[in-house]
Amino acid sequence: MDQENAMALLSVALQDGFIDDLVVIQINDQEVFRKPSVKTRFQIGLADSFEVNVQEGSVKVEVLLPAKQLSESIVLPVTNLVYLGVSLTPEGKISYRVSHEPFGYL
Amino acid sequence: MNEQYLFERVDGFTPHADEQSSRPLPETTPLPRPFSTAIPSAFLADASGIYQWISPKSSPSFPPLLLGRQELRLDVDGYYPQMVASGTIVSSMSKTIHWIANLTANNSNSWSGNIWYKDGDVAIFPYTNVEIQVTHSWLHNKQSATVTFSGGGVANLVRIFRYKSPYFHLVEFEFDSVEGTTAVTTVETHAHPNRPASLPQESLSIEKAFERAGFNVKKSGDDNTIPITATGSDARWSDMEMHDAMQIYWSRFANKPQWSLWVLFASLHETGTSLGGIMFDDIGPNHRQGTAIFNDSFIKNAPPGDANPEAWVQRMRFWTACHEMGHSFNLAHSWQKQHPPEWGTAWIPLTNEPKARSFMNYPFRVSGGQTAFFADFEYRFSDGELLFMRHAPARFVQMGNADWFDHHGFQQAIVSPEPTLQLELRVNRKTALFEFLEPVVLELKLTNISSQPQLIEEKLLAMLDHMIVMIKKDDKPARQFVPYAQYCWQHQLRALMPGEAVYESLFVSAGKNGWDIAEPGYYTIQVALHLEEQEQDLVSNPLRLRIAPPHGYEEEFLAQDFFSEAVGRILTFDGSQVLNKGNETLHEVVDKLSDRPVAIHAKVALGNSMAYESKQLIVRDVTPAKMVESKLIAVSSPDQEEARKQLSTALIGNQNLAAKTLGHIDYKYYVDRFSDWLANRGDTKAAVKIQNDLYQTLSDRNVLDQVLQDIKQRCDKYEHKK
């Protein structure tokens, strides 16, 4: 396969701190996820998750919570398969965790 | 003077009314001690455990509210001592008080400290300090604890409690497993080489791990095997399937709070391998009764190159079981303890424990990952978690009681150990029973209970932004009352003399949350008032009230329109000239329920809206370009005849009922306003008459002389005008 067209999988998990939030996620400035009423199940620390195909290389992920006027972006080097965890901190900020292993929930 | 009571004979242990466990707490062997030596502990008579006191049926010299049954949980030795004592008092008048104190040792058998936490009917328990003296005995049932409560401006109270058990609560577990899955309920602590050097070698069971947390663990019957067909065709479990299975296969299932927990061992959740386990029971009215462990999820994958993969997996499954069961005791994850209120209510201010080597932390989240975690892990809960499990009010911890992540009311209040002010929430009626549809008006009373004058904000009780009002309907989560409006008052201090009190009314039926008090049933309401200068919170007594069922179909039918935002706003703001639909409903109430308390509220609102000129903002053209220029303020004329009719029948027709349903403060306010209105229109005779009626009504209802004097002065003012 042509290196320029190599695809990778980005797995995004909305984890802690979401309380009936409208969450919008853009990847490379294109909206790939929009969902109202996202709510964390605190006993497992997970609200929602999805997977999206992206081109290998640098990927810009932007998370927006319009009602809370919050947005944060991160540029990830994505090859093959990358797991991105997005949380809202108690201080009301968006935080990220990146892993090459699947997240586990308990 | 100290009052001392000693009761040698104590009947069998009766669980708390709010614990609802039907089984007696048996005499048990003592709590095993950490890293025990060869010395048998049975006769060392350790101090920790639960003690009980039961009052005589009556005692003329004893405050009746503090007669009843008391428990003391003393936590000063044994496994992971927290140096804490806590107590629960169930009074003969069914009032419950819960207190917690931190202790320091005075000597090997005596401890003392401040009471830093109170819950329940705290007004009848003013004490701020506790001293505990344990008298050991070779026979456990002869061991006793002499407890001296002091402080709070009252005489010391001394009680002698009898030792009952080395554990703080009774709990029972049932481990069911799905056909083909093995329940992992024990671990060999030395099976894996990565462990603390000092960790004792033992075969540790789940029961033993929870015994060390302070629980007398029993099994609720046989552990069952559940047929694989219960999962449906995919052999994976959804939350709903587990909830159904819990109801079918758990021998103790009941829709009520009980110290009992169902644990299911299964292969996989429908989510897939990423979910190792879940406390799935956050459905319905009784949360936290069921939890599940998925043996074939990611927890079966030992890290590549691990020294003993089999032992690693066994340990991880055991850890997961204890972790999920911890959620059933209402424990959050270690990194979720400190959070904004919208996530849930913490029982006391908590701090996150991201490094904790606890059952409630994820091993792979700590610095150094799971290797670092298990290198220091002692198969235990953190001190903060043990404090909660052992000493928090039982309803927060007990399965099926408080909702998951909801620990109720005012546990974050910073309460002074030596309070100078007392906040009381009450109603102006003999029993707190309200008719269906009757708006609920309460009264706040703030009293200086110190011997010195206290400076307070003049409008402190009207400052709703300084106040948290929690409303909890039985069997529903607590809700915070959010008023439609908050007022910004000029900063003005006043001195409140010793014994003096200030009062304010509080309308709590409806606010921005909608109608918080509407359906028939029992409600508990509690207010916390923040004193900014003192950085303290004053917490009121919890007021329990009841809304009666509707009288008939007509009321139920009318309720559909009455419990609307429009009516809520009209009643809050004493009328409206624009909320027409709400006004129509209130007219209907006046027509159809004219002899009922709700009609008095309706007439006051309708009468007030028609008594005065009213300004309204009119927007003639709502298109954005023309909106600004098309706005105007219109003034509508009063309808004096109709206003007089509505206000007269509301306030004069049945004064006693009006004073009862509007509350003394609001009743006087409305009558004053109405009599001023009459006097300003030249009818001073009518103004004087209704003030005289007001005097008689409030005098009969035993209001303060100061209020009656104020009424006389107003009458004199009208007479002088004549």
XYZ file of N, CA and C in Angstrom, chain B residues 317-403:
261
model
N -8.282 -11.262 39.257
C -9.714 -11.569 39.366
C -10.190 -11.361 40.804
N -9.375 -11.759 41.753
C -9.732 -11.544 43.167
C -9.827 -10.040 43.452
N -8.830 -9.299 42.982
C -8.828 -7.836 43.183
C -10.089 -7.223 42.560
N -10.419 -7.681 41.337
C -11.587 -7.118 40.647
C -12.866 -7.379 41.437
N -12.984 -8.566 41.987
C -14.192 -8.883 42.765
C -14.316 -7.937 43.958
N -13.216 -7.746 44.682
C -13.264 -6.856 45.845
C -13.526 -5.416 45.404
N -12.972 -5.036 44.263
C -13.172 -3.683 43.737
C -14.651 -3.440 43.438
N -15.254 -4.355 42.696
C -16.667 -4.165 42.337
C -17.556 -4.210 43.578
N -17.200 -5.062 44.511
C -17.980 -5.115 45.755
C -17.814 -3.814 46.533
N -16.639 -3.204 46.435
C -16.427 -1.898 47.067
C -17.397 -0.855 46.530
N -17.658 -0.899 45.213
C -18.653 0.032 44.649
C -20.027 -0.200 45.291
N -20.319 -1.452 45.624
C -21.616 -1.727 46.254
C -21.713 -1.129 47.650
N -20.566 -0.875 48.257
C -20.560 -0.158 49.543
C -20.528 1.353 49.309
N -20.773 1.764 48.074
C -20.831 3.176 47.669
C -19.461 3.848 47.651
N -18.423 3.069 47.396
C -17.086 3.651 47.263
C -16.838 4.017 45.806
N -16.319 5.227 45.606
C -15.947 5.670 44.263
C -14.513 5.214 43.966
N -14.106 5.384 42.717
C -12.699 5.111 42.389
C -11.794 6.103 43.124
N -10.558 5.726 43.292
C -9.630 6.542 44.087
C -9.426 7.934 43.505
N -9.565 8.065 42.174
C -9.352 9.372 41.550
C -10.655 10.164 41.384
N -11.753 9.606 41.866
C -13.055 10.285 41.714
C -13.577 10.863 43.021
N -12.741 10.912 44.037
C -13.256 11.298 45.359
C -13.568 12.794 45.430
N -12.745 13.566 44.771
C -12.884 15.028 44.854
C -13.452 15.497 43.521
N -14.624 16.066 43.557
C -15.255 16.396 42.284
C -16.292 17.480 42.477
N -16.706 18.125 41.396
C -17.739 19.158 41.521
C -19.078 18.547 41.906
N -19.959 19.350 42.509
C -21.215 18.800 43.030
C -22.084 18.136 41.983
N -21.969 18.582 40.729
C -22.862 17.989 39.723
C -22.511 16.529 39.420
N -21.317 16.072 39.808
C -20.998 14.655 39.624
C -21.745 13.805 40.633
N -22.029 14.375 41.793
C -22.656 13.627 42.880
C -22.263 14.295 44.179
N -22.875 13.864 45.270
C -22.600 14.501 46.552
C -21.660 13.636 47.371
N -20.520 14.204 47.736
C -19.604 13.467 48.606
C -20.108 13.562 50.041
N -19.861 12.536 50.821
C -20.428 12.553 52.186
C -19.678 13.523 53.072
N -18.401 13.667 52.893
C -17.608 14.723 53.541
C -16.641 15.222 52.471
N -16.018 16.378 52.667
C -15.037 16.801 51.663
C -13.939 15.744 51.544
N -13.693 15.312 50.341
C -12.735 14.227 50.131
C -11.610 14.691 49.224
N -10.496 14.032 49.304
C -9.410 14.316 48.367
C -9.130 13.066 47.558
N -8.692 13.298 46.334
C -8.359 12.157 45.481
C -7.161 11.409 46.038
N -7.124 10.138 45.732
C -6.020 9.291 46.202
C -5.424 8.560 44.998
N -4.832 9.308 44.056
C -4.397 8.667 42.810
C -3.289 7.635 42.998
N -2.580 7.705 44.141
C -1.488 6.739 44.354
C -1.897 5.603 45.283
N -3.134 5.625 45.753
C -3.536 4.671 46.791
C -3.371 3.236 46.322
N -2.812 2.418 47.213
C -2.749 0.971 46.946
C -4.009 0.378 47.570
N -5.114 0.675 46.950
C -6.411 0.296 47.486
C -7.156 -0.569 46.486
N -8.114 -1.328 46.986
C -9.001 -2.065 46.087
C -9.712 -1.122 45.123
N -9.845 0.176 45.475
C -10.636 1.078 44.659
C -9.807 1.860 43.623
N -8.518 1.594 43.529
C -7.695 2.247 42.503
C -7.413 1.256 41.379
N -7.281 1.760 40.159
C -6.902 0.865 39.075
C -5.390 0.619 39.164
N -4.952 -0.635 39.213
C -3.515 -0.901 39.311
C -2.720 -0.259 38.172
N -3.318 -0.224 36.982
C -2.562 0.286 35.820
C -2.613 1.802 35.714
N -3.297 2.490 36.644
C -3.345 3.957 36.587
C -2.273 4.610 37.436
N -1.644 3.869 38.351
C -0.685 4.517 39.244
C 0.660 4.683 38.530
N 1.468 5.566 39.049
C 2.803 5.763 38.496
C 3.587 4.459 38.642
N 4.164 3.982 37.547
C 4.876 2.700 37.581
C 3.996 1.533 37.188
N 2.698 1.813 36.970
C 1.792 0.794 36.467
C 1.486 -0.295 37.483
N 0.929 -1.393 36.971
C 0.452 -2.448 37.868
C 1.589 -3.092 38.661
N 2.807 -3.080 38.108
C 3.942 -3.663 38.844
C 4.173 -2.872 40.131
N 4.192 -1.556 40.014
C 4.390 -0.711 41.202
C 3.220 -0.871 42.169
N 2.021 -0.975 41.613
C 0.838 -1.098 42.467
C 0.915 -2.357 43.336
N 1.104 -3.500 42.667
C 1.057 -4.751 43.430
C 2.290 -4.938 44.321
N 3.365 -4.225 44.010
C 4.556 -4.321 44.869
C 4.256 -3.782 46.268
N 3.264 -2.881 46.359
C 2.927 -2.278 47.662
C 1.510 -2.594 48.128
N 0.828 -3.460 47.449
C -0.597 -3.671 47.728
C -0.785 -4.681 48.859
N -1.540 -4.288 49.866
C -1.749 -5.148 51.047
C -3.173 -5.693 51.131
N -3.864 -5.737 50.018
C -5.241 -6.273 49.973
C -6.134 -5.544 50.961
N -6.211 -4.244 50.808
C -7.005 -3.460 51.756
C -7.621 -2.238 51.069
N -8.543 -1.625 51.767
C -9.097 -0.341 51.353
C -8.287 0.757 52.031
N -8.349 1.965 51.461
C -7.595 3.087 52.030
C -8.234 3.533 53.350
N -7.505 4.341 54.095
C -8.050 4.829 55.366
C -9.345 5.614 55.154
N -9.371 6.460 54.123
C -10.584 7.250 53.860
C -11.772 6.349 53.547
N -11.489 5.275 52.799
C -12.568 4.340 52.459
C -13.041 3.584 53.703
N -12.093 3.220 54.569
C -12.473 2.526 55.801
C -13.285 3.437 56.716
N -12.908 4.717 56.752
C -13.681 5.675 57.555
C -15.136 5.686 57.090
N -15.311 5.727 55.772
C -16.661 5.749 55.212
C -17.398 4.446 55.517
N -16.770 3.315 55.243
C -17.453 2.026 55.403
C -17.816 1.749 56.861
N -16.926 2.160 57.772
C -17.151 1.840 59.180
C -18.024 2.880 59.892
N -17.864 4.160 59.495
C -18.412 5.199 60.367
C -19.427 6.139 59.715
N -19.554 6.138 58.405
C -20.567 7.016 57.787
C -21.957 6.532 58.199
N -22.945 7.409 58.165
C -24.310 6.948 58.428
C -24.630 5.725 57.574
N -25.225 4.735 58.205
C -25.413 3.440 57.543
C -26.140 3.570 56.212
N -27.029 4.546 56.095
C -27.821 4.612 54.866
C -26.969 4.991 53.664
N -25.808 5.613 53.892
C -24.929 5.942 52.764
C -24.215 4.697 52.235
N -23.976 3.746 53.115
C -23.119 2.600 52.797
C -23.956 1.374 52.445
N -25.029 1.184 53.144
C -25.829 -0.032 53.003
C -26.333 -0.224 51.573
N -26.238 -1.464 51.086
C -26.697 -1.757 49.726
C -28.206 -1.499 49.609
N -28.606 -0.943 48.485
C -30.035 -0.695 48.254
C -30.552 0.546 48.940
N -29.680 1.274 49.627
C -30.138 2.467 50.337
C -29.805 3.699 49.485
N -28.840 4.519 49.879
C -28.530 5.712 49.081
C -28.217 5.310 47.643
N -28.639 6.146 46.694
C -28.318 5.881 45.302
C -26.813 5.876 45.114
